[in-house]
Amino acid sequence: MTGKRRKGGVLSDLMIPLIAIGILILFNLIRDPGFFSISLSTNNSGNAVLTGNLISIIDSASELAIIAMGMTLVTAATGGQDISVGAVGAITGSVFVQVLKGSGDITAGTVVLGFLACCLVTVLFTSFNGVLVAFFRIQPMIATLILFSCGRSIAYWITGSATPQLESPIIKAMGMTIPGIPVPTPIFMVILVGLLLLLFFKTSNIRLYTESVGINQGASRLNGINPTLIKLLSFIVLGVCVAVAGVISTCRLGQVSHKTLLIDIEMDAILAVAIGGNSLGGGRFRLSGSILGAYIIQMLTTTLYAMSVAPANVKAYKAIVIILIVVAGSPVIKTALSSFWHRLKNNRAGAVSREVN
Amino acid sequence: MKKIVALVLALAMILTMSAALADGIKVGIINLDPAESGYREANVKDLQNTFTAENGYDATFITAPTADKQLEAANTLINSEVKYLLVSAAEATGWDDVLAAAQEAGVKVFLFDRMIDCDPSLYTAAVVSDMAKEGETAVAWLESLGLEEYKILHIQGQLGSAAQIGRSTALQNKCAADDKWTIVREGTGGDSWDPNEARKIAEAALNAGEDFNIVYAENDGMADGVVAALDAAGKTHGVDKDIIIMGFDCNKWALRKLLAGEWNYDGQCSPFQAGVIDGMIKKLEAGEAIEGLNELNQIISEEKGFDARTITEDDINTYGLGE
């Protein structure tokens, strides 16, 4: 029964993001037929890498897509958003650099160690948010405002230097491409995180619990679900997502700039959730929508770059398009569209029946 | 938040310092945020190691990232009756009133690292890098390569800072004068020297299919940001490769990239002015006159540019900043 309802919902839920991405693709193809062409070239390290705008879009959107997944869960469970993910990501990067610098040589072992330390620290920070939201029932935006404003100072305090460098083939492999594999590594990380979350949902009832807590907390409690725990869990999952994104972003440059690592990503992540057709008020959610939203945002950025819009001006142009997408996905427009659609269908049915007669 | 923390720390420092070391020479030092870049980090450290209690100073250090905070700090220091005021200005303009007030109060002002646009009589001496010369040295090096075409991706630093103006002007003048030189695209870190901004600018240029063979980045971090974008796009860079990479500041990690042949040029910008200023203050205290100033009351630091083909391990250890 529920399965059926979901199946019917897929298209209408994802309608707006799919149309948006379709329009963007069409627009780019008309503007420049070669926009999506992919080629193989050799970079400075002697590795073959796939290049082209399409690869650039999918690669650059990786951190956003990963954080958007976590944000979707927090949104669904709490009906609010965590605006500190960028700042906490900077802390992640600082911890990663500190652990690797402290352990001397950068080897596969120390990188794994560094990553685990990042997960631990990041989850601690997001759990701090989680406790404020779930236990003290503080509005998510207010609760996460604390780390939003001081997180980057904490990151600087951890590294104690402007832009500490990490120089190692392993770091390059993580942030760019593994020798012999021409596809950028971050893309694999998105797939990995996506699959892990999918597995998590398939093997547990977390999805159902999260949605029910988001829709009606009181009713969920009466049915034996612990809303505090579910909300906290969503922040823990977000923490792991932020840890992965922070490490990817650090490896891309091989350095941490506490001021700008993952800057403004919280806003893009919330946007990705909204564009993906998820209600920012919590309840039912669709991870695939948010991931699609992340790629739409990046495709928009890359399109504007390709049209020679300066990076500083991109935000203004992006805002215009995003307003259009969000308004198109709003309940008012959606209802109007669907009633228009029905009328059209009825009219046509009427016309056909008249013809037959 | 960070600014507040910095201010509180600075105030706490003023209190503790003035209480503990009342008999040293009272010096107020206004600098930029050490988190800005590797250059600034080295600069702040150098000052802190020079103006110590053991060296006979009672120094107050204030680091502020913006012009308004710096002016505020300057007023505070003048009011707390420092004898010498050392300033590295976030912006080159807007200091006239404060410097005049300092003169009236009998505070001697030293400028370091960055010049201020004002009458030279308003400060005792300026120990600075000649940023215009840094730019000219870099451009001259580029010209000496004798390329057929100069198609340049120009990454500018913090707009309005002396370093950005000096390094940009040399390149812009050359491009205006010579038809073979074109700036394919220019971008800026805006209010910062941010490597990520630089990476975005390079990504945008690559996405737009721009063709360039030179990257002129106005500091090391920004050059590194561009290089990350080039690596991702499968473009080769460095000695005998497709794209020439130029940076400034001579951080050790950057010079190592020169040695490895991944970059081509790095222009020096000395952050070590503390020793010179220390010497001048000691002279004034002994009643002697300061010598060797030019008509703008400046002492210019000697600086050079490094070529990846000739740099040695020794150069890195001697001239490199940081670790």
XYZ file of C-alpha atoms in Angstrom:
680
model
C 0.000 0.000 0.000
C 2.652 2.491 1.097
C 4.912 1.193 -1.641
C 2.278 2.063 -4.176
C 1.849 5.574 -2.796
C 5.586 6.122 -2.988
C 5.834 4.823 -6.514
C 3.133 7.201 -7.672
C 4.942 9.998 -5.862
C 8.390 9.596 -7.376
C 7.715 11.517 -10.546
C 5.653 14.284 -9.036
C 8.179 14.714 -6.186
C 11.134 14.880 -8.514
C 9.269 16.670 -11.303
C 10.656 20.141 -10.609
C 14.345 19.171 -10.173
C 14.172 16.911 -13.236
C 12.635 19.677 -15.342
C 15.235 22.137 -14.009
C 18.133 19.890 -14.887
C 16.571 19.179 -18.297
C 16.280 22.886 -19.057
C 19.873 23.482 -17.952
C 21.152 20.681 -20.184
C 19.111 21.920 -23.145
C 20.215 25.503 -22.585
C 23.870 24.472 -22.540
C 23.542 22.273 -25.616
C 21.976 25.126 -27.589
C 24.554 27.614 -26.345
C 27.504 25.320 -27.028
C 26.937 21.848 -28.513
C 30.326 20.729 -27.214
C 29.596 21.769 -23.625
C 29.273 18.231 -22.307
C 32.104 16.701 -24.318
C 34.599 14.680 -22.308
C 38.227 14.135 -23.184
C 41.167 12.267 -21.742
C 44.317 14.214 -20.930
C 47.465 13.772 -18.902
C 48.142 16.036 -15.942
C 51.366 17.053 -14.232
C 51.682 13.882 -12.179
C 51.557 11.876 -15.397
C 48.091 10.529 -14.670
C 45.423 10.226 -17.306
C 42.370 12.189 -16.192
C 38.937 12.641 -17.711
C 38.249 16.316 -18.262
C 35.373 18.396 -19.493
C 32.552 20.431 -18.054
C 30.414 17.413 -17.217
C 33.209 15.849 -15.169
C 33.917 19.222 -13.585
C 30.260 19.565 -12.530
C 29.940 16.088 -11.045
C 33.333 16.370 -9.344
C 32.857 19.858 -7.888
C 29.410 19.048 -6.531
C 30.734 16.144 -4.453
C 31.049 17.892 -1.078
C 27.695 19.575 -1.568
C 25.954 16.324 -2.525
C 27.349 14.519 0.522
C 26.420 17.269 2.974
C 22.994 17.655 1.331
C 22.281 13.984 2.131
C 22.966 14.543 5.816
C 21.059 17.802 5.766
C 18.024 16.018 4.300
C 17.913 13.673 7.264
C 18.247 16.500 9.818
C 15.566 18.465 7.983
C 13.220 15.501 7.931
C 13.645 14.664 11.617
C 13.745 18.139 13.154
C 11.964 20.342 10.648
C 14.978 22.633 10.826
C 18.451 22.947 9.336
C 22.004 22.882 10.599
C 23.694 26.084 9.438
C 27.041 25.239 11.008
C 28.116 22.529 8.539
C 30.598 24.773 6.722
C 32.291 25.897 9.923
C 32.328 22.364 11.332
C 33.792 21.191 8.011
C 36.641 23.647 8.553
C 37.236 22.064 11.971
C 37.291 18.648 10.264
C 39.943 19.859 7.839
C 42.050 21.280 10.653
C 41.878 18.045 12.628
C 42.828 16.063 9.524
C 45.880 18.237 8.883
C 46.938 18.243 12.531
C 46.726 14.456 12.870
C 48.715 13.911 9.667
C 51.340 16.483 10.609
C 51.581 15.067 14.111
C 52.086 11.512 12.895
C 55.034 12.423 10.687
C 54.936 10.467 7.445
C 51.747 10.456 5.440
C 50.921 6.805 4.768
C 47.696 4.963 4.060
C 47.592 4.051 7.755
C 47.904 7.589 9.070
C 45.375 8.848 6.529
C 42.838 6.302 7.779
C 43.689 7.277 11.343
C 43.270 10.937 10.451
C 39.942 10.262 8.810
C 38.663 8.336 11.837
C 39.763 11.171 14.117
C 37.903 13.577 11.831
C 34.739 11.477 12.024
C 34.955 11.363 15.804
C 35.556 15.089 16.269
C 32.998 16.118 13.657
C 30.331 13.840 15.087
C 31.066 15.304 18.532
C 30.461 18.805 17.211
C 27.289 17.953 15.298
C 26.070 15.963 18.312
C 26.501 19.127 20.348
C 24.037 20.713 17.936
C 21.929 17.583 18.131
C 21.694 17.683 21.919
C 20.682 21.343 21.866
C 17.993 20.602 19.297
C 16.748 17.200 20.432
C 17.131 17.414 24.187
C 16.812 21.125 24.932
C 14.362 21.653 22.066
C 16.127 24.785 20.855
C 15.223 25.804 17.319
C 17.804 24.212 15.005
C 18.802 27.468 13.355
C 19.469 29.119 16.720
C 21.242 26.082 18.158
C 23.563 25.747 15.169
C 24.187 29.489 14.997
C 26.677 29.019 17.846
C 29.066 26.814 15.881
C 28.295 28.755 12.721
C 29.854 31.830 14.264
C 32.719 30.312 16.250
C 33.548 27.144 14.298
C 36.123 28.773 12.032
C 37.895 30.327 15.003
C 38.067 26.868 16.567
C 39.513 25.555 13.302
C 42.224 28.217 13.360
C 42.918 27.477 16.993
C 43.437 23.795 16.138
C 45.950 24.399 13.342
C 47.397 27.623 14.752
C 48.625 28.675 11.340
C 47.309 30.335 8.213
C 47.362 27.637 5.561
C 49.115 24.451 6.685
C 50.174 22.293 3.756
C 49.938 18.558 3.184
C 52.217 17.292 0.458
C 51.754 13.627 -0.454
C 50.694 11.461 -3.392
C 48.027 9.882 -1.163
C 46.435 13.264 -0.448
C 46.501 14.073 -4.173
C 44.899 10.723 -4.951
C 42.112 11.444 -2.465
C 41.412 14.969 -3.651
C 41.940 14.428 -7.365
C 42.461 11.105 -9.094
C 43.981 7.777 -8.157
C 46.773 6.883 -10.614
C 45.301 4.569 -13.237
C 41.711 5.627 -12.598
C 40.812 8.656 -14.712
C 37.623 9.470 -12.775
C 38.041 11.990 -9.908
C 38.041 10.256 -6.513
C 35.428 12.553 -4.872
C 32.818 11.147 -7.262
C 33.403 7.674 -5.817
C 33.041 9.092 -2.316
C 29.566 10.433 -3.160
C 28.548 7.027 -4.481
C 29.982 5.337 -1.390
C 28.179 7.613 1.064
C 24.961 7.277 -0.942
C 25.177 3.481 -0.927
C 25.952 3.372 2.800
C 22.919 5.507 3.599
C 20.761 3.388 1.304
C 21.952 0.257 3.087
C 21.284 1.921 6.432
C 17.708 2.679 5.428
C 17.090 -0.729 3.870
C 18.289 -2.684 6.902
C 16.561 -0.582 9.544
C 13.328 1.270 10.180
C 15.174 4.554 10.603
C 13.598 6.055 7.511
C 10.060 5.402 8.756
C 10.909 6.575 12.284
C 12.559 9.756 11.037
C 9.619 10.635 8.833
C 7.093 9.989 11.585
C 9.042 12.061 14.111
C 9.208 14.854 11.551
C 5.477 14.680 10.834
C 4.151 14.265 14.354
C 6.483 13.974 17.282
C 3.763 13.333 19.864
C 2.105 10.568 17.891
C 5.504 8.955 17.293
C 6.260 8.920 20.996
C 2.887 7.304 21.694
C 3.845 4.635 19.183
C 7.034 3.840 21.040
C 9.533 5.862 19.009
C 11.999 7.994 20.942
C 12.031 11.373 19.108
C 15.088 12.652 21.013
C 17.129 9.668 19.896
C 15.969 9.878 16.273
C 16.798 13.582 16.057
C 20.203 13.038 17.633
C 20.843 10.197 15.207
C 20.151 12.491 12.265
C 22.816 14.890 13.521
C 25.284 12.019 13.935
C 24.700 10.945 10.326
C 25.159 14.568 9.258
C 28.424 14.604 11.215
C 29.808 11.665 9.249
C 28.758 13.348 5.987
C 30.481 16.602 6.996
C 33.626 14.668 7.966
C 33.831 13.052 4.525
C 33.158 16.355 2.756
C 35.693 18.213 4.907
C 38.413 15.672 4.168
C 37.687 15.749 0.417
C 37.796 19.517 0.368
C 41.082 19.568 2.309
C 42.673 17.045 -0.044
C 41.676 19.017 -3.131
C 44.129 21.803 -2.321
C 46.343 19.828 0.027
C 45.887 22.615 2.547
C 43.391 23.997 5.014
C 42.259 27.567 4.833
C 40.088 27.814 7.945
C 38.399 30.942 6.662
C 37.168 29.525 3.397
C 37.062 25.728 3.549
C 33.485 24.747 2.574
C 32.430 28.374 2.935
C 28.706 29.065 2.390
C 28.065 25.373 1.812
C 25.314 25.345 4.456
C 23.164 27.614 2.332
C 23.739 25.575 -0.818
C 23.007 22.366 1.092
C 19.693 23.707 2.392
C 18.895 24.868 -1.133
C 19.715 21.443 -2.524
C 17.280 19.912 -0.042
C 14.582 22.403 -1.019
C 15.149 22.126 -4.770
C 15.001 18.352 -4.390
C 11.345 18.661 -3.479
C 11.764 18.000 0.242
C 9.704 19.956 2.733
C 11.933 22.151 4.897
C 9.296 21.686 7.595
C 10.290 18.052 8.072
C 8.547 14.730 7.495
C 8.761 12.774 4.265
C 12.069 13.041 2.478
C 13.819 11.878 -0.648
C 17.619 11.667 -0.678
C 17.728 11.366 -4.465
C 15.992 14.732 -4.727
C 18.618 16.452 -2.581
C 21.468 14.861 -4.538
C 19.843 16.023 -7.757
C 19.493 19.465 -6.174
C 23.219 19.549 -5.424
C 24.106 18.783 -9.049
C 21.634 21.391 -10.292
C 23.317 24.050 -8.155
C 26.770 23.072 -9.415
C 25.631 22.844 -13.027
C 24.230 26.334 -12.685
C 27.559 27.608 -11.334
C 29.580 25.911 -14.071
C 27.189 27.182 -16.750
C 27.619 30.720 -15.492
C 31.411 30.249 -15.411
C 31.312 28.984 -18.973
C 29.387 32.111 -19.940
C 32.329 34.090 -18.546
C 30.493 35.427 -15.526
C 33.076 36.375 -12.889
C 33.014 34.120 -9.802
C 32.210 37.128 -7.624
C 29.053 37.839 -9.647
C 27.888 34.246 -9.964
C 25.898 34.364 -6.738
C 23.588 37.097 -7.985
C 22.759 35.271 -11.218
C 22.381 31.999 -9.355
C 19.865 33.606 -7.009
C 17.581 34.537 -9.901
C 17.458 31.000 -11.294
C 17.051 29.454 -7.855
C 14.116 31.725 -7.043
C 12.460 30.486 -10.240
C 13.063 26.816 -9.318
C 11.872 27.219 -5.738
C 8.758 29.166 -6.734
C 7.971 26.565 -9.407
C 8.164 23.918 -6.695
C 5.996 25.833 -4.221
C 2.606 24.350 -3.245
C 0.686 27.246 -4.810
C 2.234 26.833 -8.242
C 2.173 23.040 -7.977
C -1.573 22.993 -7.285
C -2.236 25.484 -10.044
C -0.184 23.431 -12.494
C -1.840 20.146 -11.623
C -5.360 21.595 -11.898
C -4.380 23.119 -15.220
C -3.078 19.708 -16.312
C -6.322 18.001 -15.294
C -8.421 20.536 -17.127
C -6.281 20.078 -20.209
C -6.686 16.309 -19.986
C -10.452 16.546 -19.500
C -10.789 18.939 -22.395
C -8.825 16.657 -24.621
C -10.831 13.638 -23.474
C -13.961 15.646 -24.212
C -12.661 16.556 -27.650
C -11.796 12.966 -28.423
C -15.202 11.710 -27.319
C -16.884 14.396 -29.434
C -14.849 13.331 -32.436
C -15.836 9.707 -31.940
C -19.436 10.709 -31.746
C 33.238 36.557 16.697
C 36.895 36.216 15.884
C 37.308 39.944 15.865
C 35.706 40.185 19.280
C 37.980 37.478 20.617
C 40.964 39.258 19.086
C 39.930 42.568 20.614
C 39.354 41.073 24.039
C 42.728 39.338 23.858
C 44.359 42.535 22.721
C 42.806 44.497 25.586
C 43.816 41.807 28.051
C 47.329 42.023 26.647
C 47.430 45.786 27.065
C 46.414 45.451 30.694
C 48.802 42.665 31.636
C 51.697 44.098 29.661
C 51.382 47.594 31.027
C 51.043 46.280 34.557
C 53.959 43.870 34.406
C 56.530 45.769 32.384
C 56.052 49.413 33.116
C 59.690 50.375 32.678
C 60.386 49.244 29.054
C 60.107 51.471 25.981
C 56.376 51.705 25.306
C 55.640 50.511 21.784
C 52.292 49.852 20.121
C 52.230 47.535 17.108
C 49.260 47.308 14.784
C 49.370 44.438 12.354
C 47.045 42.364 10.218
C 45.569 38.999 11.138
C 48.327 36.328 11.245
C 45.824 33.889 9.740
C 45.859 35.936 6.536
C 48.824 34.169 4.916
C 52.189 32.545 5.470
C 53.787 35.963 4.934
C 51.801 37.557 7.734
C 52.459 34.687 10.088
C 56.215 35.126 9.642
C 55.867 38.898 9.986
C 53.903 38.752 13.263
C 56.322 36.203 14.714
C 59.340 38.317 13.770
C 57.902 41.364 15.543
C 56.982 39.364 18.621
C 60.473 37.920 18.828
C 62.110 41.346 18.484
C 60.016 43.629 20.670
C 60.407 41.635 23.871
C 60.840 42.650 27.483
C 64.416 41.252 27.418
C 65.160 43.607 24.545
C 63.965 46.550 26.648
C 60.456 46.983 25.272
C 57.001 47.194 26.731
C 55.136 46.269 23.555
C 51.431 45.980 22.847
C 50.523 43.854 19.835
C 47.182 44.294 18.145
C 46.259 42.310 15.060
C 43.144 43.475 13.240
C 42.038 42.375 9.799
C 40.201 45.516 8.671
C 40.952 49.220 8.335
C 38.306 50.429 10.794
C 39.501 48.083 13.551
C 43.059 49.182 12.930
C 42.177 52.874 13.233
C 40.293 52.130 16.431
C 43.327 50.295 17.791
C 45.604 53.181 16.800
C 43.490 55.657 18.758
C 43.487 53.361 21.777
C 47.269 53.056 21.660
C 47.820 56.802 21.262
C 45.580 57.413 24.244
C 47.508 54.893 26.311
C 50.591 57.039 25.675
C 52.853 54.730 23.717
C 56.117 56.313 22.641
C 56.338 54.557 19.287
C 53.567 53.310 17.033
C 54.271 50.664 14.373
C 51.661 50.166 11.664
C 51.061 47.758 8.787
C 47.916 49.180 7.237
C 45.075 47.096 5.814
C 44.284 49.943 3.464
C 46.643 52.585 2.157
C 44.238 55.490 2.652
C 42.314 57.058 5.522
C 45.150 57.403 8.032
C 45.860 61.153 7.875
C 43.808 62.187 10.920
C 45.108 59.420 13.142
C 48.720 60.017 12.176
C 48.311 63.777 12.753
C 46.849 63.035 16.193
C 49.842 60.819 16.934
C 52.242 63.580 15.932
C 50.419 66.030 18.173
C 50.643 63.612 21.081
C 54.382 63.193 20.435
C 54.090 59.577 19.304
C 56.662 58.583 16.683
C 55.157 56.467 13.913
C 56.937 53.736 11.933
C 55.280 52.092 8.970
C 56.285 48.543 8.163
C 55.509 46.211 5.264
C 52.815 48.422 3.752
C 52.938 52.103 2.770
C 50.252 54.615 3.631
C 49.185 57.377 1.232
C 49.993 60.466 3.279
C 52.530 63.208 3.740
C 55.944 61.678 4.589
C 56.296 64.125 7.484
C 53.527 62.264 9.319
C 55.790 59.265 10.013
C 59.350 58.922 11.184
C 60.293 56.138 8.809
C 58.774 53.411 6.658
C 60.458 50.028 6.392
C 58.749 48.515 3.408
C 59.040 46.254 0.457
C 58.923 47.952 -2.893
C 55.894 46.140 -4.195
C 56.061 47.917 -7.550
C 59.623 46.676 -7.925
C 58.540 43.158 -6.985
C 56.060 43.333 -9.841
C 58.628 44.772 -12.218
C 61.177 42.089 -11.322
C 58.592 39.395 -12.003
C 57.518 40.933 -15.306
C 61.130 41.360 -16.389
C 61.765 37.695 -15.614
C 58.725 36.721 -17.649
C 59.896 38.848 -20.542
C 63.344 37.239 -20.417
C 61.738 33.931 -21.350
C 61.156 35.353 -24.841
C 57.836 33.620 -25.448
C 55.991 34.178 -28.698
C 52.750 34.889 -26.952
C 51.929 35.924 -23.393
C 48.386 34.857 -22.569
C 48.017 35.491 -18.872
C 45.596 34.404 -16.193
C 45.987 37.189 -13.647
C 45.021 36.363 -10.065
C 44.984 39.520 -7.971
C 45.302 39.583 -4.201
C 43.426 41.603 -1.623
C 42.189 44.595 -3.627
C 43.626 47.924 -2.541
C 46.550 46.534 -0.554
C 49.997 47.864 -1.464
C 51.108 44.349 -2.455
C 48.213 43.891 -4.856
C 48.561 47.361 -6.394
C 52.326 47.074 -6.875
C 52.282 43.588 -8.331
C 49.250 44.238 -10.566
C 50.452 47.573 -11.903
C 53.686 46.205 -13.331
C 51.845 43.497 -15.251
C 49.024 45.766 -16.411
C 51.474 48.380 -17.690
C 53.388 45.764 -19.638
C 50.213 44.337 -21.165
C 49.039 47.791 -22.185
C 52.395 48.559 -23.811
C 53.059 45.298 -25.635
C 50.677 43.675 -28.131
C 52.106 40.228 -27.509
C 50.994 40.403 -23.878
C 47.313 39.915 -23.090
C 45.488 39.309 -19.844
C 43.099 36.548 -20.866
C 41.188 36.793 -17.652
C 41.670 38.422 -14.312
C 40.094 37.653 -10.986
C 40.601 38.634 -7.395
C 40.316 37.270 -3.904
C 38.260 40.400 -3.210
C 38.925 41.160 0.415
C 41.337 38.257 0.862
C 44.301 36.271 -0.435
C 42.236 33.129 -0.550
C 43.485 30.009 -2.387
C 39.934 28.697 -2.825
C 38.848 31.894 -4.566
C 41.838 31.543 -6.860
C 40.869 27.951 -7.623
C 37.340 29.061 -8.522
C 38.659 31.756 -10.866
C 40.885 29.224 -12.612
C 38.033 26.695 -12.814
C 35.805 29.347 -14.339
C 38.459 30.223 -16.922
C 38.933 26.542 -17.771
C 35.171 25.914 -17.984
C 34.870 28.846 -20.349
C 37.557 27.290 -22.526
C 39.994 30.181 -22.090
C 43.446 29.569 -23.477
C 46.349 30.793 -21.326
C 49.995 29.856 -20.945
C 50.921 31.916 -17.876
C 49.462 32.122 -14.388
C 50.481 35.318 -12.593
C 49.217 34.842 -9.038
C 49.979 37.548 -6.511
C 50.810 35.222 -3.656
C 51.834 31.608 -3.123
C 48.543 30.366 -1.716
C 46.629 31.701 -4.692
C 49.098 30.142 -7.133
C 48.547 26.848 -5.341
C 44.781 27.193 -5.719
C 45.149 27.682 -9.466
C 47.480 24.685 -9.713
C 44.847 22.460 -8.070
C 42.344 23.508 -10.734
C 44.902 22.854 -13.500
C 45.669 19.396 -12.111
C 41.980 18.533 -12.041
C 41.591 19.733 -15.619
C 44.553 17.725 -16.878
C 46.715 20.737 -17.771
C 50.454 20.499 -17.277
C 52.425 23.247 -15.558
C 55.979 24.064 -14.527
C 59.390 23.925 -16.164
C 59.108 22.886 -19.853
C 55.376 22.281 -19.479
C 52.341 23.984 -21.021
C 51.596 26.578 -18.352
C 54.010 28.825 -16.462
C 53.214 29.305 -12.768
C 54.287 32.450 -10.922
C 53.776 33.253 -7.251
C 54.992 35.705 -4.612
C 56.168 35.621 -0.966
C 58.633 32.685 -1.057
C 57.040 30.348 1.438
C 59.252 27.295 1.921
C 56.606 24.920 0.566
C 56.283 27.084 -2.535
C 60.037 27.192 -3.136
C 60.079 23.398 -2.864
C 57.560 23.314 -5.730
C 59.992 25.423 -7.730
C 62.778 22.996 -6.934
C 60.534 20.134 -8.074
C 59.893 22.009 -11.325
C 56.125 22.254 -10.770
C 56.199 26.050 -10.588
C 58.427 28.446 -12.511
C 58.916 31.631 -10.498
C 58.479 32.970 -6.993
C 59.067 36.605 -6.048
C 60.463 37.382 -2.639
C 58.712 39.725 -0.243
C 60.628 40.077 2.975
C 58.522 40.049 6.139
C 61.484 40.791 8.392
C 61.318 44.504 9.204
C 61.420 44.237 12.992
C 65.214 44.232 13.269
C 65.580 47.421 11.230
C 62.918 49.262 13.223
C 64.425 48.039 16.485
C 67.771 49.518 15.413
C 66.189 52.869 14.550
C 64.308 53.128 17.843
C 67.482 52.331 19.770
C 69.232 55.162 17.885
C 66.457 57.638 18.657
C 66.538 56.621 22.315
C 70.287 57.282 22.372
C 69.655 60.726 20.889
C 71.130 59.914 17.481
C 69.588 60.618 14.100
C 68.279 57.968 11.712
C 70.225 57.716 8.475
C 69.719 56.145 5.110
C 66.133 57.237 4.447
C 65.041 58.242 0.955
C 62.919 61.305 0.108
C 59.765 59.441 1.199
C 61.366 58.534 4.547
C 61.599 54.923 3.380
C 64.026 52.097 3.821
C 63.443 49.543 1.095
C 64.079 45.866 1.781
C 66.352 44.099 -0.715
C 64.395 41.423 -2.549
C 64.858 39.014 -5.403
C 62.959 36.594 -7.579
C 63.651 32.878 -7.862
C 63.684 30.852 -11.062
C 62.822 27.157 -10.888
C 65.741 26.356 -13.210
C 68.339 27.866 -10.904
C 66.961 27.602 -7.362
C 68.920 25.518 -4.837
C 68.182 23.808 -1.550
C 70.268 26.535 0.144
C 68.020 29.268 -1.257
C 65.017 27.542 0.276
C 66.618 27.387 3.699
C 67.886 30.973 3.528
C 64.934 32.781 2.005
C 61.946 30.514 2.596
C 59.223 31.468 5.062
C 57.515 29.079 7.471
C 58.380 25.392 7.482
